């Protein structure tokens, strides 16, 4: 390859930049819709579940939230196969339409008082659709972003998948903060939560417009006319090693991410006595830094390779797990420092996960190959991480949480050191 070719391969064209923006913004909107449910669950729980007990209503609402995770592997398989057969663009427009449509259904659904048991049934169905959509979104958006990038900027492009997930969660939290601070409690419970779901659904129209306006990726266009088998069958039969590798790559990253983002504030509050709102503020500010660093993590991967940057993440946690949980103190700066160091290390995983998974498969099974193993690993290891850590703490075994994290990191080191380097691999 000549010097000129090398320079060109690292430069994003205007069309490639537009594709990355469309993929990232659409993905942000998708995750705003997903996260609004968790943000406002305590507010609208009583609207859908009867009994007069707020705790029971909230638990029922959160159970519906958890059911959404069950649908993610199904969405990864079904919608992944759809995108592999019909194109990334069609797959992405379908996922965002499903997610936004379900948000609008929740916004307009009558309460339990008005229609009885139909209210929680509608809520459950809408959340199942959202889980189904979320399962297809990761594979479709990852494949689209990576295939739309210049060869030397694939990790950079893929990092925006995780940037957009983080931004979606932050925007949902910001929406909750604004509505909580501007509306009375009665208005928030009466119609404010509906406004949040309605806005999230309408934002989906913006994401839909962006996704409709971009071109299909060249990688898919080249194989669109070729006869193909069912992508799920083809992925499992022809690429079982790659599918297992995707799951293996995901284990350490998803488990440690959920522990650091979902569990660490509560752990700090329970073990040090720091006010929960202070711990959550430290977590939020560290997340902002994390999101800002992700594209730079992608650039580092494009320069050094996937294996070194992923190994730095996992190896860093093998070393950091014990001091992180043992030197956590009762102050904002202590929690912020622990959160920040951990999230800086996680950049090594999050900036890489989309590109590594996309580089494992040929285009005819790429979306399915990313989406299904990833969704299964997230459901098994990421979805259970808050429960396991909470159980350990509740049974006076909180001192063992660092071992749980370190063990996951060791698995990551083993996977990352033995996987083939895919930087520069032809898609």
Coordinates of C-alpha atoms in Angstrom, one line a residue:
X1 CA 0.0 0.0 0.0
X2 CA 1.4 3.4 -0.9
X3 CA 1.7 6.4 1.4
X4 CA -1.1 8.1 -0.5
X5 CA -3.4 5.1 -0.2
X6 CA -2.7 5.0 3.6
X7 CA -3.7 8.6 4.0
X8 CA -6.8 8.2 2.0
X9 CA -7.8 5.1 3.9
X10 CA -7.8 7.1 7.1
X11 CA -9.8 10.0 5.9
X12 CA -13.6 10.1 6.2
X13 CA -15.5 11.4 3.2
X14 CA -18.5 13.7 3.5
X15 CA -20.8 10.7 2.9
X16 CA -19.1 8.6 5.5
X17 CA -19.3 11.4 8.1
X18 CA -23.1 11.8 7.3
X19 CA -23.5 8.1 7.7
X20 CA -21.8 8.1 11.1
X21 CA -23.9 11.1 12.3
X22 CA -27.1 9.3 11.1
X23 CA -26.2 6.1 12.8
X24 CA -25.1 7.7 16.0
X25 CA -28.0 10.2 16.3
X26 CA -30.5 7.5 15.5
X27 CA -28.9 5.3 18.1
X28 CA -29.1 8.1 20.7
X29 CA -32.8 8.5 20.0
X30 CA -33.3 4.8 20.3
X31 CA -31.7 4.6 23.7
X32 CA -33.5 7.7 25.0
X33 CA -36.7 5.8 24.4
X34 CA -35.3 2.7 26.1
X35 CA -34.0 4.7 29.1
X36 CA -37.1 6.9 29.7
X37 CA -38.9 3.8 31.1
X38 CA -36.4 3.3 33.9
X39 CA -36.2 7.0 34.6
X40 CA -39.9 7.5 35.1
X41 CA -40.9 4.0 36.4
X42 CA -41.4 5.3 40.0
X43 CA -43.7 8.0 38.7
X44 CA -46.1 6.1 36.5
X45 CA -46.1 2.7 38.3
X46 CA -49.3 3.5 40.1
X47 CA -51.0 4.3 36.8
X48 CA -50.8 0.8 35.5
X49 CA -50.9 -1.5 38.5
X50 CA -53.7 -1.5 41.1
X51 CA -53.5 -2.3 44.8
X52 CA -52.7 1.0 46.4
X53 CA -49.2 -0.2 47.4
X54 CA -46.6 2.0 45.8
X55 CA -43.8 -0.5 46.4
X56 CA -45.7 -3.4 44.8
X57 CA -46.6 -1.2 41.8
X58 CA -43.0 -0.2 41.3
X59 CA -41.8 -3.7 41.5
X60 CA -44.4 -4.8 39.0
X61 CA -43.3 -2.0 36.7
X62 CA -39.6 -2.9 37.0
X63 CA -40.5 -6.6 36.3
X64 CA -41.9 -5.4 33.0
X65 CA -38.6 -3.5 32.5
X66 CA -36.6 -6.7 33.1
X67 CA -38.8 -8.7 30.7
X68 CA -37.6 -6.3 28.0
X69 CA -34.1 -7.9 28.4
X70 CA -35.5 -11.3 27.6
X71 CA -36.6 -10.1 24.2
X72 CA -33.2 -8.7 23.3
X73 CA -31.6 -12.0 22.1
X74 CA -34.8 -12.7 20.1
X75 CA -34.5 -9.2 18.5
X76 CA -30.8 -9.8 17.9
X77 CA -31.6 -13.0 15.9
X78 CA -34.8 -11.9 14.1
X79 CA -33.9 -8.3 13.3
X80 CA -30.3 -9.2 12.7
X81 CA -31.4 -11.7 10.0
X82 CA -33.7 -9.1 8.6
X83 CA -30.8 -6.6 8.2
X84 CA -28.6 -9.2 6.7
X85 CA -31.2 -10.1 4.1
X86 CA -32.6 -6.6 3.4
X87 CA -29.9 -4.2 4.3
X88 CA -28.6 -2.2 7.2
X89 CA -30.6 0.8 6.3
X90 CA -33.9 -1.1 6.3
X91 CA -32.9 -2.8 9.6
X92 CA -32.2 0.5 11.3
X93 CA -35.4 2.2 10.1
X94 CA -37.4 -0.8 11.4
X95 CA -35.7 -0.8 14.8
X96 CA -36.2 2.9 15.5
X97 CA -39.8 2.7 14.2
X98 CA -40.6 -0.1 16.7
X99 CA -38.9 1.7 19.6
X100 CA -40.5 5.1 19.0
X101 CA -43.9 3.6 18.2
X102 CA -43.9 1.6 21.5
X103 CA -43.0 4.8 23.4
X104 CA -45.9 6.6 21.9
X105 CA -48.2 3.7 22.8
X106 CA -47.1 4.0 26.4
X107 CA -47.6 7.8 26.4
X108 CA -51.2 7.4 25.1
X109 CA -52.2 4.2 27.1
X110 CA -55.1 4.7 29.4
X111 CA -54.6 4.0 33.1
X112 CA -55.7 0.9 35.1
X113 CA -58.5 3.0 36.5
X114 CA -59.8 3.6 33.0
X115 CA -59.4 0.2 31.3
X116 CA -58.5 -2.2 34.1
X117 CA -56.1 -5.1 33.5
X118 CA -55.7 -4.1 29.8
X119 CA -53.4 -1.2 31.0
X120 CA -50.6 -3.4 32.3
X121 CA -51.0 -5.8 29.3
X122 CA -50.5 -2.9 26.9
X123 CA -47.5 -1.7 28.9
X124 CA -46.0 -5.2 28.9
X125 CA -46.5 -5.6 25.1
X126 CA -45.0 -2.2 24.4
X127 CA -42.0 -3.0 26.5
X128 CA -41.6 -6.4 24.8
X129 CA -41.5 -4.5 21.5
X130 CA -38.9 -2.1 22.9
X131 CA -36.7 -5.0 24.1
X132 CA -37.1 -6.7 20.7
X133 CA -36.0 -3.5 19.0
X134 CA -33.0 -2.9 21.3
X135 CA -31.8 -6.4 20.5
X136 CA -31.8 -5.7 16.8
X137 CA -30.4 -2.2 17.2
X138 CA -26.9 -3.0 18.4
X139 CA -26.1 -5.4 15.6
X140 CA -27.6 -3.2 12.9
X141 CA -26.1 0.1 14.1
X142 CA -22.7 -1.5 14.7
X143 CA -22.6 -3.1 11.2
X144 CA -23.8 0.1 9.6
X145 CA -21.2 2.3 11.3
X146 CA -18.3 0.0 10.7
X147 CA -19.2 -0.6 7.1
X148 CA -19.7 3.1 6.5
X149 CA -16.2 4.0 7.8
X150 CA -12.9 4.4 6.0
X151 CA -10.7 1.3 6.5
X152 CA -8.3 3.1 8.9
X153 CA -11.1 4.7 11.0
X154 CA -13.4 1.7 11.7
X155 CA -12.8 1.7 15.5
X156 CA -13.4 5.4 15.6
X157 CA -16.7 5.0 13.7
X158 CA -17.7 2.1 15.9
X159 CA -17.0 4.0 19.1
X160 CA -19.9 6.3 18.3
X161 CA -22.2 3.4 18.8
X162 CA -21.3 3.5 22.5
X163 CA -21.2 7.3 22.6
X164 CA -24.7 7.4 21.4
X165 CA -25.9 4.8 24.0
X166 CA -24.3 7.0 26.8
X167 CA -25.9 10.1 25.4
X168 CA -29.3 8.5 25.2
X169 CA -29.1 7.5 28.9
X170 CA -27.9 11.0 29.9
X171 CA -30.7 12.7 27.8
X172 CA -33.3 10.5 29.5
X173 CA -31.9 11.4 32.9
X174 CA -31.8 15.1 31.9
X175 CA -35.5 14.9 30.8
X176 CA -36.3 13.4 34.2
X177 CA -34.4 16.2 36.1
X178 CA -36.1 19.0 34.1
X179 CA -39.7 17.6 34.5
X180 CA -39.1 16.8 38.2
X181 CA -37.9 20.3 38.9
X182 CA -40.6 22.2 36.8
X183 CA -43.8 20.2 37.5
X184 CA -45.6 19.6 40.7
X185 CA -45.8 16.0 41.9
X186 CA -49.4 15.8 40.9
X187 CA -48.8 17.1 37.4
X188 CA -45.8 14.8 37.0
X189 CA -47.8 11.7 38.0
X190 CA -50.9 12.9 36.1
X191 CA -49.4 13.8 32.7
X192 CA -45.7 14.7 33.0
X193 CA -44.5 11.2 32.5
X194 CA -46.7 10.9 29.4
X195 CA -44.9 14.0 28.0
X196 CA -41.6 12.3 28.5
X197 CA -42.6 9.2 26.6
X198 CA -44.3 11.3 23.9
X199 CA -41.2 13.5 23.4
X200 CA -39.0 10.3 23.2
X201 CA -41.3 8.9 20.6
X202 CA -41.4 12.1 18.5
X203 CA -37.6 12.2 18.7
X204 CA -37.7 8.8 17.0
X205 CA -39.1 10.6 13.9
X206 CA -35.9 12.7 13.7
X207 CA -33.9 9.5 13.9
X208 CA -36.1 7.8 11.3
X209 CA -35.6 10.8 8.9
X210 CA -31.9 10.6 9.3
X211 CA -31.7 6.9 8.7
X212 CA -34.0 7.1 5.6
X213 CA -31.7 9.8 4.2
X214 CA -28.5 7.8 4.1
X215 CA -27.2 5.4 1.5
X216 CA -26.9 1.6 2.1
X217 CA -23.4 0.5 2.9
X218 CA -21.1 -0.7 0.1
X219 CA -20.4 -3.9 1.9
X220 CA -24.0 -5.0 1.8
X221 CA -24.7 -3.6 -1.7
X222 CA -22.0 -6.0 -3.0
X223 CA -23.7 -9.1 -1.7
X224 CA -27.3 -7.9 -1.9
X225 CA -28.1 -9.9 -5.1
X226 CA -26.4 -13.1 -4.1
X227 CA -28.5 -16.0 -3.0
X228 CA -28.1 -16.7 0.7
X229 CA -29.2 -19.1 3.4
X230 CA -30.9 -18.1 6.6
X231 CA -28.4 -15.8 8.3
X232 CA -28.9 -17.3 11.8
X233 CA -28.3 -20.9 10.5
X234 CA -25.4 -19.7 8.4
X235 CA -23.8 -17.9 11.3
X236 CA -24.2 -20.8 13.7
X237 CA -23.0 -23.4 11.1
X238 CA -20.2 -21.6 9.4
X239 CA -18.9 -19.2 12.0
X240 CA -19.4 -20.8 15.5
X241 CA -15.9 -19.8 16.6
X242 CA -16.6 -16.2 15.7
X243 CA -20.0 -16.2 17.5
X244 CA -18.3 -17.7 20.7
X245 CA -15.6 -15.0 20.4
X246 CA -18.2 -12.3 20.3
X247 CA -19.8 -13.7 23.5
X248 CA -16.3 -14.0 25.1
X249 CA -15.4 -10.4 24.2
X250 CA -18.6 -9.2 25.8
X251 CA -18.4 -11.0 29.1
X252 CA -15.8 -8.8 30.9
X253 CA -16.9 -5.6 29.3
X254 CA -20.7 -5.9 30.0
X255 CA -20.2 -7.2 33.5
X256 CA -17.7 -4.6 34.6
X257 CA -19.6 -1.8 32.9
X258 CA -22.9 -2.7 34.7
X259 CA -21.0 -3.0 38.0
X260 CA -19.4 0.4 37.6
X261 CA -22.3 2.3 36.2
X262 CA -25.3 0.7 37.8
X263 CA -24.0 -0.7 41.1
X264 CA -21.0 1.4 42.3
X265 CA -23.1 4.5 43.5
X266 CA -25.4 2.3 45.6
X267 CA -22.4 0.3 46.9
X268 CA -20.6 3.5 47.9
X269 CA -23.8 4.7 49.6
X270 CA -24.3 1.4 51.5
X271 CA -20.7 0.9 52.6
X272 CA -19.4 4.4 53.3
X273 CA -22.6 6.2 54.1
X274 CA -22.1 8.9 51.4
X275 CA -25.5 10.4 50.3
X276 CA -26.8 8.5 47.3
X277 CA -27.4 11.8 45.4
X278 CA -23.7 12.6 45.9
X279 CA -22.6 9.2 44.6
X280 CA -24.9 9.5 41.6
X281 CA -23.5 12.9 40.8
X282 CA -19.9 11.5 40.9
X283 CA -21.1 8.7 38.6
X284 CA -22.8 11.1 36.2
X285 CA -19.8 13.4 35.9
X286 CA -17.5 10.4 35.3
X287 CA -19.9 9.2 32.6
X288 CA -19.6 12.5 30.8
X289 CA -15.8 12.2 30.7
X290 CA -16.2 8.5 29.6
X291 CA -18.4 9.5 26.7
X292 CA -16.0 12.3 25.6
X293 CA -13.0 9.9 25.6
X294 CA -14.7 7.1 23.6
X295 CA -13.8 8.5 20.1
X296 CA -10.2 8.9 21.2
X297 CA -10.2 5.3 22.4
X298 CA -11.4 4.4 18.9
X299 CA -8.6 6.4 17.3
X300 CA -6.1 4.6 19.6
X301 CA -7.4 1.2 18.6
X302 CA -7.1 2.2 14.9
X303 CA -3.4 3.1 15.5
X304 CA -2.3 0.3 18.0
X305 CA -4.8 -2.5 17.2
X306 CA -7.7 -4.2 18.9
X307 CA -5.8 -6.6 21.1
X308 CA -3.6 -4.1 22.9
X309 CA -6.3 -1.7 23.8
X310 CA -8.7 -4.4 24.9
X311 CA -6.0 -6.1 27.0
X312 CA -5.2 -2.8 28.6
X313 CA -8.8 -2.5 29.7
X314 CA -9.0 -6.1 31.2
X315 CA -5.5 -6.1 32.6
X316 CA -6.1 -2.7 34.2
X317 CA -9.1 -4.1 36.1
X318 CA -7.2 -7.2 37.3
X319 CA -4.9 -4.7 39.0
X320 CA -7.5 -2.0 39.9
X321 CA -10.4 -4.2 41.3
X322 CA -9.0 -4.6 44.8
X323 CA -8.0 -1.0 45.5
X324 CA -11.2 0.3 43.9
X325 CA -13.4 -1.4 46.5
X326 CA -11.1 -1.1 49.4
X327 CA -10.1 2.5 49.2
X328 CA -13.6 3.9 48.4
X329 CA -14.2 6.7 50.9
X330 CA -17.1 8.8 52.2
X331 CA -16.5 11.8 50.0
X332 CA -17.5 13.0 46.5
X333 CA -13.8 13.1 45.3
X334 CA -13.1 9.6 46.5
X335 CA -16.2 8.1 44.6
X336 CA -15.5 10.3 41.6
X337 CA -11.9 9.2 41.4
X338 CA -12.8 5.5 41.6
X339 CA -15.6 5.9 39.1
X340 CA -13.4 7.9 36.7
X341 CA -10.4 5.5 36.7
X342 CA -12.7 2.6 36.1
X343 CA -14.6 4.3 33.3
X344 CA -11.3 5.4 31.6
X345 CA -10.3 1.8 31.6
X346 CA -13.7 0.7 30.2
X347 CA -13.1 3.0 27.3
X348 CA -10.7 0.3 26.0
X349 CA -13.6 -2.1 25.8
X350 CA -16.5 0.2 24.8
X351 CA -14.5 2.0 22.0
X352 CA -13.6 -1.5 20.5
X353 CA -16.6 -3.7 21.0
X354 CA -18.6 -2.8 17.9
X355 CA -15.6 -2.9 15.5
X356 CA -14.2 -6.2 16.9
X357 CA -17.5 -7.9 16.6
X358 CA -18.1 -6.6 13.1
X359 CA -14.7 -7.7 11.9
X360 CA -15.4 -11.3 12.9
X361 CA -18.0 -12.0 10.2
X362 CA -18.6 -11.6 6.5
X363 CA -21.3 -9.1 5.5
X364 CA -24.0 -11.8 4.7
X365 CA -24.2 -12.7 8.4
X366 CA -22.5 -9.7 10.1
X367 CA -25.6 -8.2 11.8
X368 CA -26.8 -11.5 13.1
X369 CA -23.3 -12.5 14.2
X370 CA -23.0 -9.3 16.2
X371 CA -26.5 -9.0 17.6
X372 CA -27.4 -12.6 18.8
X373 CA -24.2 -13.6 20.7
X374 CA -23.8 -10.1 22.1
X375 CA -27.5 -9.9 23.4
X376 CA -27.2 -13.4 25.0
X377 CA -23.9 -12.4 26.8
X378 CA -25.4 -9.1 28.0
X379 CA -28.6 -10.8 29.3
X380 CA -26.6 -13.5 31.1
X381 CA -23.6 -11.6 32.4
X382 CA -24.5 -7.9 32.3
X383 CA -28.1 -8.2 33.3
X384 CA -27.3 -10.3 36.3
X385 CA -24.3 -8.3 37.5
X386 CA -26.3 -5.8 39.7
X387 CA -28.3 -8.7 41.2
X388 CA -25.1 -10.7 42.0
X389 CA -23.3 -7.7 43.6
X390 CA -26.4 -6.7 45.6
X391 CA -26.8 -10.3 46.8
X392 CA -23.2 -10.5 47.9
X393 CA -23.5 -7.2 49.8
X394 CA -26.9 -8.2 51.4
X395 CA -25.3 -11.5 52.7
X396 CA -22.3 -9.6 54.2
X397 CA -20.0 -10.7 51.4
X398 CA -19.5 -7.3 49.9
X399 CA -15.7 -7.7 50.4
X400 CA -15.8 -10.4 47.6
X401 CA -17.3 -8.1 44.9
X402 CA -13.7 -7.1 43.8
X403 CA -13.0 -10.8 43.2
X404 CA -16.1 -11.0 41.0
X405 CA -14.8 -8.1 39.0
X406 CA -11.3 -9.3 38.9
X407 CA -12.4 -12.8 37.7
X408 CA -14.4 -11.3 34.8
X409 CA -11.3 -9.2 33.9
X410 CA -9.1 -12.3 33.9
X411 CA -11.5 -14.0 31.5
X412 CA -11.2 -10.9 29.4
X413 CA -7.4 -11.0 29.4
X414 CA -7.5 -14.7 28.3
X415 CA -10.0 -13.9 25.5
X416 CA -8.3 -10.8 24.2
X417 CA -4.8 -12.2 24.2
X418 CA -5.9 -15.3 22.2
X419 CA -8.2 -13.7 19.7
X420 CA -6.8 -12.8 16.2
X421 CA -5.9 -9.2 15.6
X422 CA -8.5 -7.8 13.1
X423 CA -7.2 -4.3 12.6
X424 CA -6.8 -3.8 8.8
X425 CA -8.9 -6.9 8.0
X426 CA -10.8 -6.5 4.8
X427 CA -14.6 -6.3 5.4

